[in-house]
Short mmCIF file of C-alpha atoms and ligand atoms in Angstrom, two decimals:
data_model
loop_
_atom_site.label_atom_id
_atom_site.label_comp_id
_atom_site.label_asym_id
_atom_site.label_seq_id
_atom_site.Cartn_x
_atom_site.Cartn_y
_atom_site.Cartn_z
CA UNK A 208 111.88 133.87 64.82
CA UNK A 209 114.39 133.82 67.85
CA UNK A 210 116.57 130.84 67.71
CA UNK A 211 118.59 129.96 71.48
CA UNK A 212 121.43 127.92 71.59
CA UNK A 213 120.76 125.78 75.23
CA UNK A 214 123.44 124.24 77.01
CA UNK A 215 123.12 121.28 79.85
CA UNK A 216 126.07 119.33 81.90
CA UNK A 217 124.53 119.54 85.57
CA UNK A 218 124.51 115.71 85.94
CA UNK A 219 125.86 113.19 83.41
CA UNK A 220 123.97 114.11 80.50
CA UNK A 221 125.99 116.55 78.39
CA UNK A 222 123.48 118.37 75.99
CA UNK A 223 122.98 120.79 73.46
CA UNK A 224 119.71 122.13 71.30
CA UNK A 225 118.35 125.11 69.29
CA UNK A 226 115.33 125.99 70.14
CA UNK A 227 112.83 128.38 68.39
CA UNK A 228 110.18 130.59 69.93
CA UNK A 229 107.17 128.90 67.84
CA UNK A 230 108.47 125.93 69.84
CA UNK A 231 110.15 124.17 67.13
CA UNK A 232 113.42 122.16 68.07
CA UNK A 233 115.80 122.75 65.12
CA UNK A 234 118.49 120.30 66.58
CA UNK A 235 119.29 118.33 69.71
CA UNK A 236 122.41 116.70 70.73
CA UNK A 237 122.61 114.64 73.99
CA UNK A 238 125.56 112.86 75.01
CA UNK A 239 124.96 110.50 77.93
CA UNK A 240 127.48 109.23 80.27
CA UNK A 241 126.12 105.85 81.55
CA UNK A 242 128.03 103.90 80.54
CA UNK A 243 130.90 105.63 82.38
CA UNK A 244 128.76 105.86 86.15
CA UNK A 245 128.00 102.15 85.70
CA UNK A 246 130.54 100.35 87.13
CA UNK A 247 130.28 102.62 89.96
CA UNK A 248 126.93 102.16 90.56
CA UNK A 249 126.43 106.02 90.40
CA UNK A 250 126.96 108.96 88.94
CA UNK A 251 131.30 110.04 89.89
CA UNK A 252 131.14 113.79 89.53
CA UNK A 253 135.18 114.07 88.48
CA UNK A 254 134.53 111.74 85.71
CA UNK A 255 130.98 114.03 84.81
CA UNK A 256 133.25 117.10 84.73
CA UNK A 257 135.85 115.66 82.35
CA UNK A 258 133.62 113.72 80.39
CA UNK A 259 131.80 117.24 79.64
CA UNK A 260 134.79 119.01 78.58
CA UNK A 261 135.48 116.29 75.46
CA UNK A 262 131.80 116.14 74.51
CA UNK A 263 130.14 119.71 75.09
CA UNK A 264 131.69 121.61 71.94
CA UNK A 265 131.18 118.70 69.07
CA UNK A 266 127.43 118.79 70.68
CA UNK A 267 127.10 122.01 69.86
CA UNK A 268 128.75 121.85 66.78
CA UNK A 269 126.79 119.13 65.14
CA UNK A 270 123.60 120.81 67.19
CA UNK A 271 124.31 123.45 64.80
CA UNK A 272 125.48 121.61 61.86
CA UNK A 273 121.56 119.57 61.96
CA UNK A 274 119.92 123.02 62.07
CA UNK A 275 122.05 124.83 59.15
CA UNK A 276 123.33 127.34 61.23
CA UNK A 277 125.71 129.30 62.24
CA UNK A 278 126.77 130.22 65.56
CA UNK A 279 126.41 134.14 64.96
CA UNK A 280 122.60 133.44 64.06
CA UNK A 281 121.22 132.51 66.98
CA UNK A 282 119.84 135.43 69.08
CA UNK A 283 121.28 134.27 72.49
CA UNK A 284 122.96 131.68 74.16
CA UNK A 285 121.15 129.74 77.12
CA UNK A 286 123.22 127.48 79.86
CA UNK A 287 122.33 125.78 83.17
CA UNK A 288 124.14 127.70 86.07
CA UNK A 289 123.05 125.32 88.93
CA UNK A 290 121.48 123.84 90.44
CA UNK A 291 124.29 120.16 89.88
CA UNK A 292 127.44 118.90 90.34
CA UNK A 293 129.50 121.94 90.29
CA UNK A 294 132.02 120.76 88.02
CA UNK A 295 129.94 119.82 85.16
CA UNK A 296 127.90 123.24 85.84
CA UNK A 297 130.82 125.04 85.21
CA UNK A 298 132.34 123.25 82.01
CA UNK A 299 128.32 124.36 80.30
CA UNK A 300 128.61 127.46 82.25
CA UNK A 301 131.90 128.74 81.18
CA UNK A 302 131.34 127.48 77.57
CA UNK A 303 128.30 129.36 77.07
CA UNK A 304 130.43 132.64 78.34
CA UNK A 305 133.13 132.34 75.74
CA UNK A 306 130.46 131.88 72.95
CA UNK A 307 128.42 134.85 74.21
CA UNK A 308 131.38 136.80 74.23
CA UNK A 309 133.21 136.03 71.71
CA UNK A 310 130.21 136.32 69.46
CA UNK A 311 128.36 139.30 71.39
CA UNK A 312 125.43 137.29 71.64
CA UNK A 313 123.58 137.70 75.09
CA UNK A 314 123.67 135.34 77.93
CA UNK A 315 121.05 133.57 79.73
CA UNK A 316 121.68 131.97 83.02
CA UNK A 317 119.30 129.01 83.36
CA UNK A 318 117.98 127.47 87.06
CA UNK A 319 117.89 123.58 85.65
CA UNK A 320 114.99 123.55 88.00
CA UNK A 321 112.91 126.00 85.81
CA UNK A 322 113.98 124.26 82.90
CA UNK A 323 111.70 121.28 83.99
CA UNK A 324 109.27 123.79 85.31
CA UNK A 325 108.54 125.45 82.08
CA UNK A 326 109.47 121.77 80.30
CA UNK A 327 105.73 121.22 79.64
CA UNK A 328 105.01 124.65 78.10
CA UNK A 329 107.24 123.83 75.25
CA UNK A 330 105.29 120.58 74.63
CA UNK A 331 101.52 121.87 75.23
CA UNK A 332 101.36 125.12 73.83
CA UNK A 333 97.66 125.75 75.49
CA UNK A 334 99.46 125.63 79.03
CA UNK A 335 98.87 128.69 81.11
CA UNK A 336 100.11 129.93 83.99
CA UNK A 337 99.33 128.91 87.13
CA UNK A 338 99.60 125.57 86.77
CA UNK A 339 100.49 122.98 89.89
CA UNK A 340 103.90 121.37 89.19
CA UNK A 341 104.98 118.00 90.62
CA UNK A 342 108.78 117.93 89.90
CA UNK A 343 110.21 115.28 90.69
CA UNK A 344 113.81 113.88 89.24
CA UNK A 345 117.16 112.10 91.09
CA UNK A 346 118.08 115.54 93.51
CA UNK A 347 114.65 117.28 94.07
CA UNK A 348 110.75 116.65 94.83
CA UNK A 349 108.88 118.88 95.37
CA UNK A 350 105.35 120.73 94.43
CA UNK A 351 105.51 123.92 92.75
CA UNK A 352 102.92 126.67 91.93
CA UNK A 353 104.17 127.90 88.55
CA UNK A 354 103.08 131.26 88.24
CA UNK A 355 105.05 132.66 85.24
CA UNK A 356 108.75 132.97 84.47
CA UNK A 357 110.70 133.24 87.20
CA UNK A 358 107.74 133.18 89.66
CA UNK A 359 107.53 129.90 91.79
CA UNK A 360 105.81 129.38 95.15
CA UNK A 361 107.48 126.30 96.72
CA UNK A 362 104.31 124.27 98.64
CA UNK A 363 106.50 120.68 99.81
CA UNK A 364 109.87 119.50 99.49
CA UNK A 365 111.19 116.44 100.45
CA UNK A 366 112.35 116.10 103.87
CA UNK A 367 115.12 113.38 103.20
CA UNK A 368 115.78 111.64 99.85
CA UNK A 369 114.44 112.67 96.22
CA UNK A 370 111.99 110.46 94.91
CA UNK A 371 114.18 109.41 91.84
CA UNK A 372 116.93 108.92 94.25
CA UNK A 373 114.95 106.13 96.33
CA UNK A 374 114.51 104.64 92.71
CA UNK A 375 118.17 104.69 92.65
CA UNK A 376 118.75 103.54 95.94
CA UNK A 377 116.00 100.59 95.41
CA UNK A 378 117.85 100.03 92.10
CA UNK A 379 121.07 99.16 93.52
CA UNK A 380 119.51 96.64 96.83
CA UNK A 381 118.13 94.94 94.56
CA UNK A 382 120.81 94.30 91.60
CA UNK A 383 118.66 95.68 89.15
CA UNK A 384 121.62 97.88 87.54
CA UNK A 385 122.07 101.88 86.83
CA UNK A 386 120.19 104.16 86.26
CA UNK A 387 117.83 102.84 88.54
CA UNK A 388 114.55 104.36 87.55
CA UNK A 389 113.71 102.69 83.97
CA UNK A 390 115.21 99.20 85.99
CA UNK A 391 112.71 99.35 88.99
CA UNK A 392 109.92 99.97 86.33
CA UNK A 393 110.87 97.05 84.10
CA UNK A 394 110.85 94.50 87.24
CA UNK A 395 107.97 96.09 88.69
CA UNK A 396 106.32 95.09 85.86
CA UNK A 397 106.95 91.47 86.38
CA UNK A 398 106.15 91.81 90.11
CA UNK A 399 102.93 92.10 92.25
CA UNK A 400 102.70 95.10 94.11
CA UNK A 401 100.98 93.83 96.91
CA UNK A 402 103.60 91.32 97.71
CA UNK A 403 105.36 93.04 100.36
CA UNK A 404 104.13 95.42 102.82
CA UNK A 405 105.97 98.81 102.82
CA UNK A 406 105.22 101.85 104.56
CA UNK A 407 103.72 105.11 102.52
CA UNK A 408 105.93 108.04 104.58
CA UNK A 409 103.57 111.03 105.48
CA UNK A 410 100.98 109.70 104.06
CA UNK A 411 97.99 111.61 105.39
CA UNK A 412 100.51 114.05 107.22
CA UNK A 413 98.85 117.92 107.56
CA UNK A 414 101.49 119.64 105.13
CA UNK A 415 102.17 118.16 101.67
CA UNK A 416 106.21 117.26 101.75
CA UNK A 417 107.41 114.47 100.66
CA UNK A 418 110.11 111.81 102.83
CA UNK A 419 111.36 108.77 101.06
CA UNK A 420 114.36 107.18 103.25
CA UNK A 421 111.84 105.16 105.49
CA UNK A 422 110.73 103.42 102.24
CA UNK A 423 114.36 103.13 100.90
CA UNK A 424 115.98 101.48 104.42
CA UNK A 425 112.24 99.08 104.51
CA UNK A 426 113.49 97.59 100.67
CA UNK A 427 116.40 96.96 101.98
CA UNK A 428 114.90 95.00 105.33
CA UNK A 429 112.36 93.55 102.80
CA UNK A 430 115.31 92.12 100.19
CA UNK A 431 118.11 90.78 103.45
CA UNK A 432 114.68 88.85 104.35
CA UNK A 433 115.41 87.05 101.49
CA UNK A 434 111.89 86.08 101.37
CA UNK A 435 110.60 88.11 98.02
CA UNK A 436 111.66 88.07 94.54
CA UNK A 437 113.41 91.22 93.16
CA UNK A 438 110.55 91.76 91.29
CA UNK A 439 107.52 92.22 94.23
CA UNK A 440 110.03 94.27 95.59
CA UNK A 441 110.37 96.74 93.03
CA UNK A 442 106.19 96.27 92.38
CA UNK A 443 105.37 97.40 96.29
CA UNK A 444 108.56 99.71 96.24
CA UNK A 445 106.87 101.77 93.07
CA UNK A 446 103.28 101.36 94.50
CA UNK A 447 104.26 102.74 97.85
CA UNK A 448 106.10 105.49 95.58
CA UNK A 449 102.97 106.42 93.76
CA UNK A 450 100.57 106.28 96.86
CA UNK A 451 102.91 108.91 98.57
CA UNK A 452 103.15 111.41 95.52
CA UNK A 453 99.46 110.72 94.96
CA UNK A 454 98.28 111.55 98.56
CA UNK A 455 101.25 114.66 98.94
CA UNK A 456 100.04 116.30 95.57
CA UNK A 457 96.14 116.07 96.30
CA UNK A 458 97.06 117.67 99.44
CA UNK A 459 98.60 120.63 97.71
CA UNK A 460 95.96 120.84 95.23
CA UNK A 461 93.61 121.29 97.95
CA UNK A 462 95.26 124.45 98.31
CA UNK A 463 94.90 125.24 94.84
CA UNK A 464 91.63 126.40 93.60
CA UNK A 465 92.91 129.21 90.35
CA UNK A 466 95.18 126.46 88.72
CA UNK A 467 94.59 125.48 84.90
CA UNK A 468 96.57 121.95 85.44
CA UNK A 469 98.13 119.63 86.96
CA UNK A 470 101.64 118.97 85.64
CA UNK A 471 104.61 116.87 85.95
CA UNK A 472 108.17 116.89 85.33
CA UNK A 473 111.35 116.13 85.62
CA UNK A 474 113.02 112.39 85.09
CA UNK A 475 110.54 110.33 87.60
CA UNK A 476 107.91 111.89 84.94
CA UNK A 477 108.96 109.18 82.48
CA UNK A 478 107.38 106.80 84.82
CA UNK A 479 104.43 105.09 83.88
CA UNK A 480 102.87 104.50 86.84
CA UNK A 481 103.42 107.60 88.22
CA UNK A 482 101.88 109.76 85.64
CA UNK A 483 99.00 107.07 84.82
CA UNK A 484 98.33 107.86 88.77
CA UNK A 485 98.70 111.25 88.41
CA UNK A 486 96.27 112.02 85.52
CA UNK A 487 93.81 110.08 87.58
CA UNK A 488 93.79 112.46 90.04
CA UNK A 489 93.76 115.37 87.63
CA UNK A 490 90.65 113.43 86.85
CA UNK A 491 89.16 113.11 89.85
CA UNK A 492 90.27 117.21 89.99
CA UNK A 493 88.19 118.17 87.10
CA UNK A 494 91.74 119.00 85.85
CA UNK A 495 93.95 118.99 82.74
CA UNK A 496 96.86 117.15 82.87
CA UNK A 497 100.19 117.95 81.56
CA UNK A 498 102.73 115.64 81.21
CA UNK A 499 105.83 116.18 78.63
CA UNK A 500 107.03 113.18 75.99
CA UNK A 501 109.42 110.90 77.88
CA UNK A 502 112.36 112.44 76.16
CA UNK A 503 111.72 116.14 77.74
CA UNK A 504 111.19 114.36 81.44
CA UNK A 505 114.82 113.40 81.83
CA UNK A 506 117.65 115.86 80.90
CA UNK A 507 118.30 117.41 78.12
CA UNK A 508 118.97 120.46 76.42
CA UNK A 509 116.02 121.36 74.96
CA UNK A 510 114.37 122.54 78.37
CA UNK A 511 117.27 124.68 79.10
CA UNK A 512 116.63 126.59 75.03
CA UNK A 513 112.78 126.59 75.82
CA UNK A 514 113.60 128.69 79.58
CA UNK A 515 116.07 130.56 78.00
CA UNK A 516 113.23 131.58 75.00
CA UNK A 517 110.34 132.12 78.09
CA UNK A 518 113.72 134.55 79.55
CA UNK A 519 114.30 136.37 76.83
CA UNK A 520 110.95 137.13 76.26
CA UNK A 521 111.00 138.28 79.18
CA UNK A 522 114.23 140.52 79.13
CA UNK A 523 115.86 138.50 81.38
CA UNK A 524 119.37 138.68 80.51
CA UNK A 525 122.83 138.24 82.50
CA UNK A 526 126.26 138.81 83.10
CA UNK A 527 129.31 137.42 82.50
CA UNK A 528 129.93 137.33 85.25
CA UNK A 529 126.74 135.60 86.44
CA UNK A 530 128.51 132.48 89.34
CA UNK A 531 127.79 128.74 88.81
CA UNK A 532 125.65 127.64 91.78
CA UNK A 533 126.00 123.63 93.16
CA UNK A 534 122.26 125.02 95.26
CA UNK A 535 119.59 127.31 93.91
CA UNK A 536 116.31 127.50 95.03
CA UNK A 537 113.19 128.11 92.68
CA UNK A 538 111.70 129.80 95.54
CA UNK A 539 114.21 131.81 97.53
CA UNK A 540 111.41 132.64 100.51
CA UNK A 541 110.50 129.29 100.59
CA UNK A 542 110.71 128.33 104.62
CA UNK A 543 113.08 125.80 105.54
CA UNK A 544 111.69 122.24 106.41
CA UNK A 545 112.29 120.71 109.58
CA UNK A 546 114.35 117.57 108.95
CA UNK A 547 115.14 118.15 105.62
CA UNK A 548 118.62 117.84 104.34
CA UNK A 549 120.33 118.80 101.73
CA UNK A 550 118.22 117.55 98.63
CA UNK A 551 115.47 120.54 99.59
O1 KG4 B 866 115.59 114.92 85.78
P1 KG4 B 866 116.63 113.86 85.75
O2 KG4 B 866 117.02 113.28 84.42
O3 KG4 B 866 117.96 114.35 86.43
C1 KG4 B 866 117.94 115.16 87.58
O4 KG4 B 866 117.83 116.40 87.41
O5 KG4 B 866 117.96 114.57 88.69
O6 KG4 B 866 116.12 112.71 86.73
C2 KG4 B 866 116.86 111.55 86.91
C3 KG4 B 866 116.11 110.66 87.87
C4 KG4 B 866 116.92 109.44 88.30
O7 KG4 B 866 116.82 109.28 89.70
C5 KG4 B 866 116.23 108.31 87.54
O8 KG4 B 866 116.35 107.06 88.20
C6 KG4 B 866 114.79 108.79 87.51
O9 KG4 B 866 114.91 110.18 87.27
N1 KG4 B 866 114.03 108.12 86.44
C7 KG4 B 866 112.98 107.32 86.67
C8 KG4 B 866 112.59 106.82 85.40
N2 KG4 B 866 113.41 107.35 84.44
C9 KG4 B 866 114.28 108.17 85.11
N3 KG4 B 866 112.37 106.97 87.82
C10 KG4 B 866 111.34 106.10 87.72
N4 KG4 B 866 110.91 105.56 86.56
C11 KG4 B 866 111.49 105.89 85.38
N5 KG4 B 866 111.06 105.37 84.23
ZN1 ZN B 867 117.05 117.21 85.90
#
C-alpha cells in the first residue's frame, strides 16, 4: 500500500493526515485557529502564519504517532503550495521540503484547489472522471469539469465575491459571529426565507458565473432597515444563495452531456441547503450526486494526502525547489472574466 503524509496551512486550519491508496485514512490531525480570528471578525494572516509554525510539526507528529508509523515509511510527502495566504503556504510548504529531504522521500506539490476537486473521489470510490464540480469555499466559486488529475476545464467563476465569503460577509451585518457559514445556517433555520426580498445576481444570465456582492451590499440595506429579524435575513440571504448556484450550475450542466455526476465541494458543501438543492437538480439531471461527509468539505489534510495519492499515481512528482503560490489557477487557459477581481 502507498501511505502519503499530507500537509495543509493555506487558511487557518493547520492540518496533517496519512492517507493510503485503498482510501483508508490512517490518522488526521487538524488544528483550527478560530478562536484566534474571532475577535477580529476574520481570518489575520500574520497571526495564521505564526500560529502554523507552533502547531504544524506536533500535527504531524501525533498524525504519525495514531497511525504507528514512522516518518521514513511513508512513500512521499504531500503539501499545499497555493493557492492561500502566502505565509501559512509557506510554513506547510517549507516543512514538507525539509522532511522530503531530509528523509529522501519525494515531494508532491498540491493546488488546494484540486485537493477539493478530487475531495469526493476519496469518499465515493465509484466516482469517475468527468464529473461536473461545483466548488465552492470562502476564496473561490466556480464550476469545474473534472477530467482526471491535473485536467480541469474552468466553465464560471465568480465575478466579485466567493460564495462562502458573502456567508462571511452576511455573518458579520448581522452579528451572527465567525466563521460565518455554520452561523447563517443555524439562524436561517429559525427564519423564513421569504421574508425579505433579495435579488438572485445573474440569475438567468447567458454564461454560468457566479456574482455575489449585489446580494452581500442588499443584506446590509435589508438589516440598517431595521425592519427584519436577523433570522429572515439570513433565511432569504441563503435562499437567494441557493437559487443563484442552482440556476449557474444547471446552466453549465447544459453544457455537459458525457458527465457521470454532479459533485460538490469545498467548505459551502457542508451546507445543507445547498447540497439538499443541489442533489435535486442532479435529480431532475438523471444524475448521481456526489457530495463528501461534512468533515472533507471544509479544510483539512486529508484532501491534500488523497491528491497527493491520485499524483503519485500518476508520476507527478516535484522539486525542491517547486515556489509557494498566494494565486494558482486549476485551469491556466481559462479566459479572464470581465469584472472579476481577484477571487477568480
Ligand atoms: O473550503 P474552506 O474550508 O476554506 C477555503 O478554502 O476557503 O471554506 C470556508 C468557507 C467559509 O467562507 C465558510 O463560511 C464556509 O466555507 N462554510 C459554510 C458552511 N461551513 C463553512 N458556508 C455555508 N454553510 C456552512 N455550513
Ligand atoms: Zn479550502
Amino acid at each position: 500500500m502507498t501511505v502519503i503524509l499530507g500537509i495543509e496551512s493555506s487558511c487557518d486550519e493547520t492540518a496533517a493526515a496519512l492517507v493510503g491508496d485503498d482510501r483508508r485514512i490512517l490518522a488526521h490531525k487538524l488544528g483550527t485557529q478560530e478562536a484566534l480570528h474571532r475577535p477580529y471578525g476574520g481570518v489575520v494572516p500574520e497571526i495564521a502564519a505564526r500560529a502554523h509554525v507552533e502547531v504544524l510539526t506536533p500535527l504531524i507528529e501525533a498524525a504519525l504517532t495514531e497511525a504507528g508509523m514512522r516518518l521514513r515509511q511513508v512513500d512521499a510527502i504531500a503539501a499545499t503550495a497555493g493557492p492561500g495566504l502566502i505565509g501559512g503556504v509557506m510554513v506547510g510548504l517549507l516543512t514538507a521540503k525539509a522532511l522530503s529531504y531530509a528523509c529522501e522521500k519525494p515531494l508532491i506539490a498540491v493546488n488546494h484547489l484540486e485537493g477539493h476537486a478530487l475531495s469526493p473521489r476519496l469518499a465515493d470510490p465509484t466516482l469517475a472522471y468527468p464529473y461536473l464540480l461545483l466548488l465552492v469555499s470562502g476564496g473561490h466559486c466556480q464550476l469545474l469539469r473534472v477530467e482526471g488529475v491535473g485536467r480541469y476545464k474552468r466553465l464560471a467563476t465568480t465575478i466579485d465575491d466567493a460564495a462562502g465569503e458573502a456567508f462571511d460577509k452576511t455573518a458579520k451585518i448581522l452579528g451572527l459571529g465567525f466563521p460565518g457559514g455554520p452561523a447563517v445556517e443555524a439562524a436561517a433555520r429559525l427564519g423564513d426565507a421569504k421574508a425579505v426580498p433579495l435579488p438572485r445576481p445573474l440569475k438567468g444570465s447567458a454564461e454560468p458565473h457566479f456574482s455575489f456582492a449585489g446580494l452581500k451590499s442588499a443584506v446590509l440595506r435589508a438589516h440598517q432597515a431595521g425592519v427584519h429579524t436577523p433570522q429572515d435575513i439570513a433565511a432569504s440571504f441563503q435562499a437567494a444563495v441557493v437559487d443563484c448556484l442552482i440556476d449557474r450550475t444547471a446552466k453549465a450542466l447544459a453544457t455537459c452531456d458525457d458527465v457521470t455526476a454532479l459533485v460538490v465541494a469545498g467548505g459551502v458543501a457542508a451546507n445543507a441547503s445547498v447540497r439538499a438543492a443541489l442533489e435535486a437538480l442532479a435529480s431532475r439531471a438523471g444524475l448521481r450526486f456526489v457530495a463528501p461527509p461534512l468533515w472533507l468539505c471544509t479544510d483539512n489534510a486529508a484532501m491534500i494526502g488523497w491528491a497527493g495519492i491520485e499524483r503519485f499515481a500518476a508520476g507527478l512528482i516535484d522539486t525542491l525547489e517547486v515556489p509557494a503560490r498566494p494565486r494558482w489557477p486549476l485551469d491556466p487557459d481559462a479566459e479572464k472574466v470581465r469584472g472579476a477581481g481577484v477571487k477568480a
